[in-house]
mmCIF file of C-alpha atoms and ligand atoms in Angstrom:
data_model
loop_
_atom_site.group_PDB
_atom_site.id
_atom_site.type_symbol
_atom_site.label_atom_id
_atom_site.label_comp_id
_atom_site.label_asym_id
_atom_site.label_seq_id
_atom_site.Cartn_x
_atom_site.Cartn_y
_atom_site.Cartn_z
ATOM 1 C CA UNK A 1 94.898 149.689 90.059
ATOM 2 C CA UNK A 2 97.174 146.781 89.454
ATOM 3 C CA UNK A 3 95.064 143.876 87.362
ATOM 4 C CA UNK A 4 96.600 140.626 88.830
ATOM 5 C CA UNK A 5 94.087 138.164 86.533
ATOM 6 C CA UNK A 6 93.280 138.779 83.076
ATOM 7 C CA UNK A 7 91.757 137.074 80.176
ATOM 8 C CA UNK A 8 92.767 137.763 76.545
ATOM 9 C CA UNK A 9 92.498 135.660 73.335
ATOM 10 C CA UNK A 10 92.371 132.436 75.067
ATOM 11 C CA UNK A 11 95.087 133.200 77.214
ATOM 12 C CA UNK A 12 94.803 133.792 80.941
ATOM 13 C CA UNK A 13 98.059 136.678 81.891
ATOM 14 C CA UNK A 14 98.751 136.217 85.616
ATOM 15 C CA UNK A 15 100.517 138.726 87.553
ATOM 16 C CA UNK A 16 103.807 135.936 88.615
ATOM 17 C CA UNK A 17 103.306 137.429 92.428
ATOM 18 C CA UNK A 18 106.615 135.252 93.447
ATOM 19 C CA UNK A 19 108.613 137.573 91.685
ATOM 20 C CA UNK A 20 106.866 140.809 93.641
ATOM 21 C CA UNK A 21 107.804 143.648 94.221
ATOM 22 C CA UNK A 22 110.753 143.798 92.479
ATOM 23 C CA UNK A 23 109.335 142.594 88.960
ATOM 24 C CA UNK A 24 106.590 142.834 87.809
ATOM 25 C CA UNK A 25 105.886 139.822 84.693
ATOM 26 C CA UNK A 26 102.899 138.117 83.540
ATOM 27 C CA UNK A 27 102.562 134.644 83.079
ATOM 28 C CA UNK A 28 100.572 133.672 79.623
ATOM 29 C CA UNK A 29 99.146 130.250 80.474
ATOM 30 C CA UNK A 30 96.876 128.295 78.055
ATOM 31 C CA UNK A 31 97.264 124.973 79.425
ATOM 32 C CA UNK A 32 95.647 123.723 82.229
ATOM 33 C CA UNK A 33 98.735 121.698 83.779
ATOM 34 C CA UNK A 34 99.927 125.167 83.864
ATOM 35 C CA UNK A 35 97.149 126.768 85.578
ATOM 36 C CA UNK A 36 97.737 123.543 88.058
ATOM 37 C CA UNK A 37 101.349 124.785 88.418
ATOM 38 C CA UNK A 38 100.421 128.823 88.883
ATOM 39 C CA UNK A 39 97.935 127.842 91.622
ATOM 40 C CA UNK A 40 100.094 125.376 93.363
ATOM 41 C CA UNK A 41 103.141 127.049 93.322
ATOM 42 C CA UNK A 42 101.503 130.191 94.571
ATOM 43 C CA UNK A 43 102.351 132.852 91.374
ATOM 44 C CA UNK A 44 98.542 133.377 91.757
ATOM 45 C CA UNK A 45 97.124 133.382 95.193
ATOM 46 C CA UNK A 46 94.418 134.373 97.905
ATOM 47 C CA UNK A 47 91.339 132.734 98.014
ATOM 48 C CA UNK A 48 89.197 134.905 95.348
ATOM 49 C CA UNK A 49 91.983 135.066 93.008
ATOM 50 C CA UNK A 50 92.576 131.237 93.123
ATOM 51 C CA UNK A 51 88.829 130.994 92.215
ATOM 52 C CA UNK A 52 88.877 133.294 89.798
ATOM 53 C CA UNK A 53 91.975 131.850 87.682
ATOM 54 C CA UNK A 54 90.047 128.259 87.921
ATOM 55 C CA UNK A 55 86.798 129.712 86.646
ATOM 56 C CA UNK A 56 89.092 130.537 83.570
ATOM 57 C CA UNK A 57 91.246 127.671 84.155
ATOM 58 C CA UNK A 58 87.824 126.002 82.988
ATOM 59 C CA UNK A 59 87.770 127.924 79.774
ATOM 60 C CA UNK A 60 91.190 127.214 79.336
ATOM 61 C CA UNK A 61 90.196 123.306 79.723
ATOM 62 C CA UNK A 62 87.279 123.798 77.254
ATOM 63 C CA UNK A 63 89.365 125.423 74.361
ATOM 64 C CA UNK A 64 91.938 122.587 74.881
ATOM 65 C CA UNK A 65 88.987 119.980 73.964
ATOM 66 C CA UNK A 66 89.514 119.671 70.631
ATOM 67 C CA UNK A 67 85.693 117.477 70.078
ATOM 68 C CA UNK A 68 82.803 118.897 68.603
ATOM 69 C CA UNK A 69 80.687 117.461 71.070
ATOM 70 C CA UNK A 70 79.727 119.300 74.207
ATOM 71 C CA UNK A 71 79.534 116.016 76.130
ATOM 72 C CA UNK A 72 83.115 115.581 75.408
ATOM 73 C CA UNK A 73 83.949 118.941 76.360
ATOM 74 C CA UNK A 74 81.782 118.939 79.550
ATOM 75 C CA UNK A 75 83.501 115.243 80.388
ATOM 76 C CA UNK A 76 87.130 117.087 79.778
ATOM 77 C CA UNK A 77 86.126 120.038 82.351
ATOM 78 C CA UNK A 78 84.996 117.636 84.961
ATOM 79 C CA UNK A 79 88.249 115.523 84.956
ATOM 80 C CA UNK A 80 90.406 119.329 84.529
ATOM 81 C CA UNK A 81 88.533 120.501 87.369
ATOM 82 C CA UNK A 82 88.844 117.406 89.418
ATOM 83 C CA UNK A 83 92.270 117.781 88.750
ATOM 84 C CA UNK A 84 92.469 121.726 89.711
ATOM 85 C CA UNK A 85 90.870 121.102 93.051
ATOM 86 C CA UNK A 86 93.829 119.133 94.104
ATOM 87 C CA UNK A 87 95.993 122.564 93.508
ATOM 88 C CA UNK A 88 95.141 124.048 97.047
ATOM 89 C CA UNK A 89 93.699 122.516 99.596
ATOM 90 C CA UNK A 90 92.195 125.267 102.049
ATOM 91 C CA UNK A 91 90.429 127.558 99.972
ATOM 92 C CA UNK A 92 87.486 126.977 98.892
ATOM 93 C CA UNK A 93 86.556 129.510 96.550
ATOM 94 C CA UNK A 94 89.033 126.952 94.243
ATOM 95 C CA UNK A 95 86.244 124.009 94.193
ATOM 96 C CA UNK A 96 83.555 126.523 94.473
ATOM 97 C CA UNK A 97 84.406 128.549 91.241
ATOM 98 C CA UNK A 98 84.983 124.813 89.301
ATOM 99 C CA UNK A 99 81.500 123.532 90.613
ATOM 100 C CA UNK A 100 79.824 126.613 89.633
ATOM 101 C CA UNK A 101 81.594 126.229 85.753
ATOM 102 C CA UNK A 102 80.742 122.813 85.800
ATOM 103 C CA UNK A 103 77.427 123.395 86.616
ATOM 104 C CA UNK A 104 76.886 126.147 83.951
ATOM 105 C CA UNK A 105 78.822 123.757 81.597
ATOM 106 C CA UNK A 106 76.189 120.813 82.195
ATOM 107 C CA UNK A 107 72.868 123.638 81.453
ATOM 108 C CA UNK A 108 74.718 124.530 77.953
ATOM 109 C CA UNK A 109 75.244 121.170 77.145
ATOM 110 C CA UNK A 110 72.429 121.594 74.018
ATOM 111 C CA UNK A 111 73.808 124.108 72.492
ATOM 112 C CA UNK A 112 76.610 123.810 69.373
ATOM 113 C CA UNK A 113 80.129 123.650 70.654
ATOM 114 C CA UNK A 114 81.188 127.126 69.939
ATOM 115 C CA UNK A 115 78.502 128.893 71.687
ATOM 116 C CA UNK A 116 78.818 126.707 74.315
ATOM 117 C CA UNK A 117 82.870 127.986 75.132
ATOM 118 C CA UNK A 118 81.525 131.499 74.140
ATOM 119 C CA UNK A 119 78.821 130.996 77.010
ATOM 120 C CA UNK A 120 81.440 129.292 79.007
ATOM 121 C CA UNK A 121 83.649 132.085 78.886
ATOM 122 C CA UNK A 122 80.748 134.526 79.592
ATOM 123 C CA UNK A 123 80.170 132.590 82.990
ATOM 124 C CA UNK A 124 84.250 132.863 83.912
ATOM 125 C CA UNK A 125 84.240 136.517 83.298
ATOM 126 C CA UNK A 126 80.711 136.870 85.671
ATOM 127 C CA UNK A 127 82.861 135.325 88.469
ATOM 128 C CA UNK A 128 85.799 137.690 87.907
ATOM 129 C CA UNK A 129 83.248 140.804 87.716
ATOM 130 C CA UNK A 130 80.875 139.732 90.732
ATOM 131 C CA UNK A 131 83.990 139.635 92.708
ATOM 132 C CA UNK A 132 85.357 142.622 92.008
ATOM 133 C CA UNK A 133 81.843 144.264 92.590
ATOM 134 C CA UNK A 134 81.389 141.939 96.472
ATOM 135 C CA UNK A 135 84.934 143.537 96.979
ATOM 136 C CA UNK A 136 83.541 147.038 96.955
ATOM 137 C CA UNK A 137 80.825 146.503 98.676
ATOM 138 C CA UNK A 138 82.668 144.592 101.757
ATOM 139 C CA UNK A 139 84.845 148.036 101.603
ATOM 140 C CA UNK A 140 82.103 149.744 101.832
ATOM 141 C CA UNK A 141 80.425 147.440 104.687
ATOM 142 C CA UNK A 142 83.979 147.833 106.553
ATOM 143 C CA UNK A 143 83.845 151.617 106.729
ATOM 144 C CA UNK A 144 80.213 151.535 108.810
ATOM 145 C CA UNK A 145 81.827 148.888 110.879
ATOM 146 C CA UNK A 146 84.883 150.162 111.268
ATOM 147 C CA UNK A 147 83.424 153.711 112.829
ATOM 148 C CA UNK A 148 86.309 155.860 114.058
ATOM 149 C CA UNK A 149 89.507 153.357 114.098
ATOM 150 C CA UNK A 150 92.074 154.639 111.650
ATOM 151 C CA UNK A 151 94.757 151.745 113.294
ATOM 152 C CA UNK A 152 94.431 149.158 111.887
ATOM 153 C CA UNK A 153 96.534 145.548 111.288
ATOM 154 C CA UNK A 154 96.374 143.206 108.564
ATOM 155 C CA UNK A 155 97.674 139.703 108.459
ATOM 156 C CA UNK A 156 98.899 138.052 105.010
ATOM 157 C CA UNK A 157 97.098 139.721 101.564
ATOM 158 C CA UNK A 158 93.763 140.059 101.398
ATOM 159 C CA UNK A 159 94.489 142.836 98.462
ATOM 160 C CA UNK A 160 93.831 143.588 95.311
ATOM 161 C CA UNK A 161 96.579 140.890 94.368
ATOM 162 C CA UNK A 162 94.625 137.923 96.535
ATOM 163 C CA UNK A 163 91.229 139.391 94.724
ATOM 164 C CA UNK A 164 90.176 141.117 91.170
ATOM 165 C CA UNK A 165 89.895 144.319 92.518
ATOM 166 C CA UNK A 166 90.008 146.465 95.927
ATOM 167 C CA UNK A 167 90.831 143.117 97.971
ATOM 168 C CA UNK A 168 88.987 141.779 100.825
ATOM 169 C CA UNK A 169 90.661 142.872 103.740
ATOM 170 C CA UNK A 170 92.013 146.002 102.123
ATOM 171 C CA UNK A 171 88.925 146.882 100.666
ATOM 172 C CA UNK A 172 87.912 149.503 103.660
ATOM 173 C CA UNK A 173 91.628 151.104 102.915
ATOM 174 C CA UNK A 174 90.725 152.224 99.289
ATOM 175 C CA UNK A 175 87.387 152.915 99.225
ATOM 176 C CA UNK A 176 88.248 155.099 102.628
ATOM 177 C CA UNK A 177 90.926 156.625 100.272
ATOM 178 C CA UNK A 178 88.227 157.624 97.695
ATOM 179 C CA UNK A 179 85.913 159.506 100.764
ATOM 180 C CA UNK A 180 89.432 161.260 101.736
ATOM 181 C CA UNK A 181 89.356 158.822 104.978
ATOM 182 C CA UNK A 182 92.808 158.353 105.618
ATOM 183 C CA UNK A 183 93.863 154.851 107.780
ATOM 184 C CA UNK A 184 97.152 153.829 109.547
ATOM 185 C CA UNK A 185 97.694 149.912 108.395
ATOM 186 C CA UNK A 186 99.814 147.474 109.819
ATOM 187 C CA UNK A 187 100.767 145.054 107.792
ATOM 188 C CA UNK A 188 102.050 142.242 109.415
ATOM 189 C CA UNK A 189 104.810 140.456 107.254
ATOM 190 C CA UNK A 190 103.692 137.045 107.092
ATOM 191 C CA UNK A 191 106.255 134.484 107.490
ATOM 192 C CA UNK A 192 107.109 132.275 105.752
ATOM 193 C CA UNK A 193 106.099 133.554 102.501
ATOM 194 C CA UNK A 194 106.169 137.287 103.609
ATOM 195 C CA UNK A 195 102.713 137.841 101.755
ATOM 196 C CA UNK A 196 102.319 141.124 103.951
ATOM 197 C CA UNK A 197 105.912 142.077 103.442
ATOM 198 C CA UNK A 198 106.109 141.246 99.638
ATOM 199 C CA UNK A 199 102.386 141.740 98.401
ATOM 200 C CA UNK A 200 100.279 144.274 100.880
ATOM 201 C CA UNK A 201 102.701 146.843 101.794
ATOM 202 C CA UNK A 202 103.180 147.042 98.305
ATOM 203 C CA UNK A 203 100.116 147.483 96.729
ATOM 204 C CA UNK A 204 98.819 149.984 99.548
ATOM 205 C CA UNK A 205 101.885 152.226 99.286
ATOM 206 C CA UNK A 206 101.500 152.300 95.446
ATOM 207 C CA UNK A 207 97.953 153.143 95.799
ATOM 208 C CA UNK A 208 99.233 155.757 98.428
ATOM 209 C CA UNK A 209 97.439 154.272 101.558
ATOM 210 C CA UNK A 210 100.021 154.732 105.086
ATOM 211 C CA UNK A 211 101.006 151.409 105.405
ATOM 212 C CA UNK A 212 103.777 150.332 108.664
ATOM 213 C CA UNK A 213 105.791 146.686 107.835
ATOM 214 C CA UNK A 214 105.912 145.167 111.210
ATOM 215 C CA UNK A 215 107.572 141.373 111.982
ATOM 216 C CA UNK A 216 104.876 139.124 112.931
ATOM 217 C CA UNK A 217 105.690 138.824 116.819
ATOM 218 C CA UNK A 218 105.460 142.583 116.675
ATOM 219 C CA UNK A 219 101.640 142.918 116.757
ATOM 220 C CA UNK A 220 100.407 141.646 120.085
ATOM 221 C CA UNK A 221 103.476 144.607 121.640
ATOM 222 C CA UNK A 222 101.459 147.210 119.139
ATOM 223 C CA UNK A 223 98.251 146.423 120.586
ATOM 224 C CA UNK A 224 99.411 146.760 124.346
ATOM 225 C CA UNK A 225 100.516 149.871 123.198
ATOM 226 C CA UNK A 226 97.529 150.670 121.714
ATOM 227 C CA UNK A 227 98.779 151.916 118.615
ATOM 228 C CA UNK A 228 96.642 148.990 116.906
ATOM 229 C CA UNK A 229 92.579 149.618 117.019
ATOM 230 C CA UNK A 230 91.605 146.966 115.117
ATOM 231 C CA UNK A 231 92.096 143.579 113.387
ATOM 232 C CA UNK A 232 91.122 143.003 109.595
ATOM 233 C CA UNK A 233 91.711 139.846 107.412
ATOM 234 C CA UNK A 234 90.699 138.151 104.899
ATOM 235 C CA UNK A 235 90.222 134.069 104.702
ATOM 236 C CA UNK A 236 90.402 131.274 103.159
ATOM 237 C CA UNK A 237 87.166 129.337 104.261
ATOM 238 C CA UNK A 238 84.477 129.973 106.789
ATOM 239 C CA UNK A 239 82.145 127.149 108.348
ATOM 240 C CA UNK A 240 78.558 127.119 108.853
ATOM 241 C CA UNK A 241 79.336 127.719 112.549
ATOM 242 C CA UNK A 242 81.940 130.853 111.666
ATOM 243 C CA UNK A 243 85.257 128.983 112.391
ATOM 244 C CA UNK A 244 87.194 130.652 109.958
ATOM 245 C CA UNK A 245 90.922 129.320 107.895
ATOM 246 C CA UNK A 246 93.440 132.077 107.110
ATOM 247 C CA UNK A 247 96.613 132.188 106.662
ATOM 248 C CA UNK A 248 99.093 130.825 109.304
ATOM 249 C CA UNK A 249 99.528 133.096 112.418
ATOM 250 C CA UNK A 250 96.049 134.736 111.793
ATOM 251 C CA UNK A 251 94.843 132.449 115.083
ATOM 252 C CA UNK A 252 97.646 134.310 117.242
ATOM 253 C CA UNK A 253 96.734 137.560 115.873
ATOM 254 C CA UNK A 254 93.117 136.734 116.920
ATOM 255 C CA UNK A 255 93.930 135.914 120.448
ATOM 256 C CA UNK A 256 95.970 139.008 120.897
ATOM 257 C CA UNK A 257 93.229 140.829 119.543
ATOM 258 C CA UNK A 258 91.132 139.067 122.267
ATOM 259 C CA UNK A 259 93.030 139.592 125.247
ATOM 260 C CA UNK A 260 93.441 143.397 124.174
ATOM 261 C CA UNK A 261 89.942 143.976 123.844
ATOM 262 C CA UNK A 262 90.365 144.669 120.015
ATOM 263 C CA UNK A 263 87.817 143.711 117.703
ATOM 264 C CA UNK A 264 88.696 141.234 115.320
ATOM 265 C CA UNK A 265 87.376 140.983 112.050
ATOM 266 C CA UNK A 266 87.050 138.752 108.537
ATOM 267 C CA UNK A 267 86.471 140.216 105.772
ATOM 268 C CA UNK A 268 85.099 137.952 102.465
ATOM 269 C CA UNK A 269 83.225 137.550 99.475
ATOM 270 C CA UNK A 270 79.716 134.920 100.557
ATOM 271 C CA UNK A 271 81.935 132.420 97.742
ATOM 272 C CA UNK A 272 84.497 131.790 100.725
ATOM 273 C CA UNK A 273 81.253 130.659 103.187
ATOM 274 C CA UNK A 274 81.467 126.755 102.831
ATOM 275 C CA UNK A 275 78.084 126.154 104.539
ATOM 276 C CA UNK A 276 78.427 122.180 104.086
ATOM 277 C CA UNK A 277 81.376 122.056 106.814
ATOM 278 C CA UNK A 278 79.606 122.712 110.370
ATOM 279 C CA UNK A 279 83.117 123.790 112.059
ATOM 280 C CA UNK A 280 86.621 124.343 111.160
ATOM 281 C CA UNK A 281 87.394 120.945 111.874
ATOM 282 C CA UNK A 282 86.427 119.678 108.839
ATOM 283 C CA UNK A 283 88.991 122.504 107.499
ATOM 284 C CA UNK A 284 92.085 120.647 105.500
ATOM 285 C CA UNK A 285 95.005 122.756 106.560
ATOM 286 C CA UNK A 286 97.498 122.818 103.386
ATOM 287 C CA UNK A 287 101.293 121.774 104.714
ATOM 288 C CA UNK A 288 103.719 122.996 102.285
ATOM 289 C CA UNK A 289 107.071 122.758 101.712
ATOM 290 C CA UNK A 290 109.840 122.892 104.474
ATOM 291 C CA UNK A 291 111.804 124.600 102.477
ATOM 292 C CA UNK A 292 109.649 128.021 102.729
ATOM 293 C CA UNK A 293 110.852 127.806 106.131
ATOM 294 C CA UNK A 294 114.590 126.306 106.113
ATOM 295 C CA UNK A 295 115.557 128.845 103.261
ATOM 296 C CA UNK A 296 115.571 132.843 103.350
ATOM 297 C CA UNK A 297 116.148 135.167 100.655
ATOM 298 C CA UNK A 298 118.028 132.127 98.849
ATOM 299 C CA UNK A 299 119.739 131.520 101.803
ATOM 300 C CA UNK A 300 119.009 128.390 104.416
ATOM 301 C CA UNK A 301 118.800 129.683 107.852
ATOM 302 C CA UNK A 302 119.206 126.158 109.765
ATOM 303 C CA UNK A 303 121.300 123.244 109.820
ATOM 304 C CA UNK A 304 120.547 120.712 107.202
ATOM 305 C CA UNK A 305 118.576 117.554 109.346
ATOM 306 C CA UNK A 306 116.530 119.818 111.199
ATOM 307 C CA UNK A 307 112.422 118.684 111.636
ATOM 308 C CA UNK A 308 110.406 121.683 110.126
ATOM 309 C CA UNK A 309 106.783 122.010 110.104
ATOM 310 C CA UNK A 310 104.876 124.321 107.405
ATOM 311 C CA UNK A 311 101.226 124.470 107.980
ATOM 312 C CA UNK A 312 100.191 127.294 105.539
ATOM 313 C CA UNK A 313 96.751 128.286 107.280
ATOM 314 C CA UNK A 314 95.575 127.767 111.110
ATOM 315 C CA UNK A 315 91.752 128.131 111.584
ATOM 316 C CA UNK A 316 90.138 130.910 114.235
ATOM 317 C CA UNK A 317 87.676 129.462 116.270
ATOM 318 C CA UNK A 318 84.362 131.908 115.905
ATOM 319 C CA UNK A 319 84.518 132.761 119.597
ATOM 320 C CA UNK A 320 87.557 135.239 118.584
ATOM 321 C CA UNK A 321 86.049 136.775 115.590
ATOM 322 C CA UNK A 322 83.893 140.057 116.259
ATOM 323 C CA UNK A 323 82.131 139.782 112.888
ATOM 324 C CA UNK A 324 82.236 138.761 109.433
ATOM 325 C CA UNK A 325 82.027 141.180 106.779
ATOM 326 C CA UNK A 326 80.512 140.298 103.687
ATOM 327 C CA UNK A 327 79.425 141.777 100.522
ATOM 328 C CA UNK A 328 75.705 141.292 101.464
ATOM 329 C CA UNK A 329 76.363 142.667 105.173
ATOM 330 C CA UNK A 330 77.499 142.036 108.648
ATOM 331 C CA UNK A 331 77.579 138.870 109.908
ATOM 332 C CA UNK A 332 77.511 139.080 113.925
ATOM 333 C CA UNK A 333 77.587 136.055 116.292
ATOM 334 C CA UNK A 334 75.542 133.886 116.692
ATOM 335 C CA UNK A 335 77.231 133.134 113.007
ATOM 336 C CA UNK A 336 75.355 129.426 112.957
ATOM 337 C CA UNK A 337 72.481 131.197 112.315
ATOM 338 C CA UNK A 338 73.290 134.173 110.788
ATOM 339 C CA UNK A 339 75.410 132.299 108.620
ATOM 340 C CA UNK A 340 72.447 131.099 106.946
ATOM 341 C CA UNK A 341 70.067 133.977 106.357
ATOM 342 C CA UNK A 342 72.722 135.217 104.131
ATOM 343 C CA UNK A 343 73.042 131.923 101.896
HETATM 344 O O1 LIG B 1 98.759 131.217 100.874
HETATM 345 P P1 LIG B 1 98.024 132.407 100.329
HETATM 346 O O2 LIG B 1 98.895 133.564 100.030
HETATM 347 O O3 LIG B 1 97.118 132.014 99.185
HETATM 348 O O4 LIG B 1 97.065 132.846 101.526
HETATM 349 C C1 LIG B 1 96.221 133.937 101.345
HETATM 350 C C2 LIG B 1 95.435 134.253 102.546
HETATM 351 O O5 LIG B 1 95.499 133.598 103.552
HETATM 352 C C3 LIG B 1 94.439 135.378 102.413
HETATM 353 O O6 LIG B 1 94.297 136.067 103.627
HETATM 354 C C4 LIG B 1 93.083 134.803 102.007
HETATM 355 O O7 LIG B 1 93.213 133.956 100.913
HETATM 356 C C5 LIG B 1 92.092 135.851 101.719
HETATM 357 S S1 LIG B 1 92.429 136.702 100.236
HETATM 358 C C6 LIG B 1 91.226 137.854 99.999
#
């Protein structure tokens, strides 16, 4: 399996996933303004992975702290991490990953400054493994839900490239593979940034998974047909009450699903549940720039003075979502409370 995040002597190596699928570099960063720059400018992204790189981001931000003192290094994380939260907006895996190293970061404070960045590095490495362990477990959680539907669409990358390992969305695909349970994916290509086009279709055919490239306005014809079964994704945040943020055009997938009778499904790690927001309202929507939409394949596809709007996410109310698959189990509706009894 491709390994889109790694750590190695001090150095996080990112997979540069704007230059997929035609090259295939690694970034070495050991900076944190460029850890800033790989998260904002999307050469890592999907919600896990953008946690994961700012867990090590953190380490990154410790090493750079030259003091001896752990207050000074702890003080230097908490203005890099305030800093690395303003990367992304919409997921929240980013903030959660840098609260969780803070908080790690403010227990170790005793010890002596080395074994505190060893320890601090142990923590960063516990987030990469735990989610490349929820990822296999919300794979395996898919299957039972799943049943008998082979058809299935995807929306955006919810892969191994938006995770550590497996993916969210895509988990189902490859641990089906393993069981010799072959599916039929969809991938929907994802304008503007052609995540399914670019990222899924090419890590499922080169883990030898049937995947189908279809243009976004393709799906809802697919499922009159009814040569779609079901609807997996991953996402970006989920409220307390199950409203859920994805990436842009999941909310139209949704409501096709909805008026086809198809279930609908998210599938995440528990880190992407942002219990403190009761609905997708509170949800900041990330606008990026225009020129993801104005300009294809190096080429701009409308007249310069046009208006363009970019939202990069839209958020699915929880009415439209069958069920939530998580690493700890299935989360049915009513999600406000069973939300909860997983937190
Ligand atoms: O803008 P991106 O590519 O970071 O958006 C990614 C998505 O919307 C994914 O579906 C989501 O982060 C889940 S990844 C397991």
């Amino acid at each position: 399996m491709i390994e889109p995040i790694k750590f190695e002597d001090g150095k996080l190596i990112l997979l540069d996933q704007r230059k997929l699928p035609f090259e295939e570099v690694y970034l070495e960063i050991n900076t944190i303004d460029k850890v800033y720059e790989a998260i904002a400018d999307m050469a890592v992204r999907g919600a896990p992975a953008i946690g994961v790189t700012a867990a090590y981001g953190m380490v990154i931000s410790a090493l750079e702290c030259k003091s001896d003192c752990c207050e000074d290094i702890l003080a230097r994380m908490k203005k890099d991490g305030d800093f690395l939260k303003k990367a992304r907006p919409t997921a929240v895996n980013l903030s959660w990953a840098i609260d969780r190293m803070n908080q790690r970061a403010a227990i170790l404070k005793a010890k002596d400054p080395i074994l505190f960045k060893w320890d601090i590095l142990a923590e960063a490495i516990k987030i990469h493994e735990e989610d490349a362990s929820a990822n296999r477990m919300i794979g395996e959680n898919a299957l039972v839900v799943l049943g008998g539907k082979r058809k299935i669409l995807t929306h955006c990358n919810a892969g191994i490239l938006a995770t550590t390992s497996y993916g969210t969305a895509t988990a189902v695909f490859y641990v089906g593979k393993e069981r010799g349970i072959e599916f039929k994916v969809f991938a929907d290509e994802t304008r503007p940034r052609l995540q399914g086009a670019r990222l899924t279709a090419y890590e499922l055919f080169q883990n030898g998974i049937d995947v189908t490239v279809i243009s976004d306005t393709a799906a809802a014809h697919l499922m009159s047909t009814g040569e779609i079964e079901a609807v997996i994704t991953g996402c970006d945040r989920v409220a307390a009450n199950g409203d859920t943020a994805n990436k842009i055009g999941t909310l139209s997938v949704a409501i096709a699903a909805a008026y086809h009778n198809i279930p609908m499904y998210i599938a995440c790690p528990l880190s992407t549940v942002d219990y403190s927001i009761s609905s997708g309202k509170d949800i900041v929507i990330e606008e990026r720039d225009s020129s993801e939409v104005e300009i294809i394949c190096d080429k701009r596809v409308l007249p310069e003075g046009i208006k363009v709007r970019n939202p990069a996410f839209d958020v699915t109310p929880a009415e439209l979502i069958t069920a939530i698959i998580t690493e700890k189990g299935v989360v049915y509706p009513p999600y406000e409370n069973n939300l909860r009894i997983l937190e």
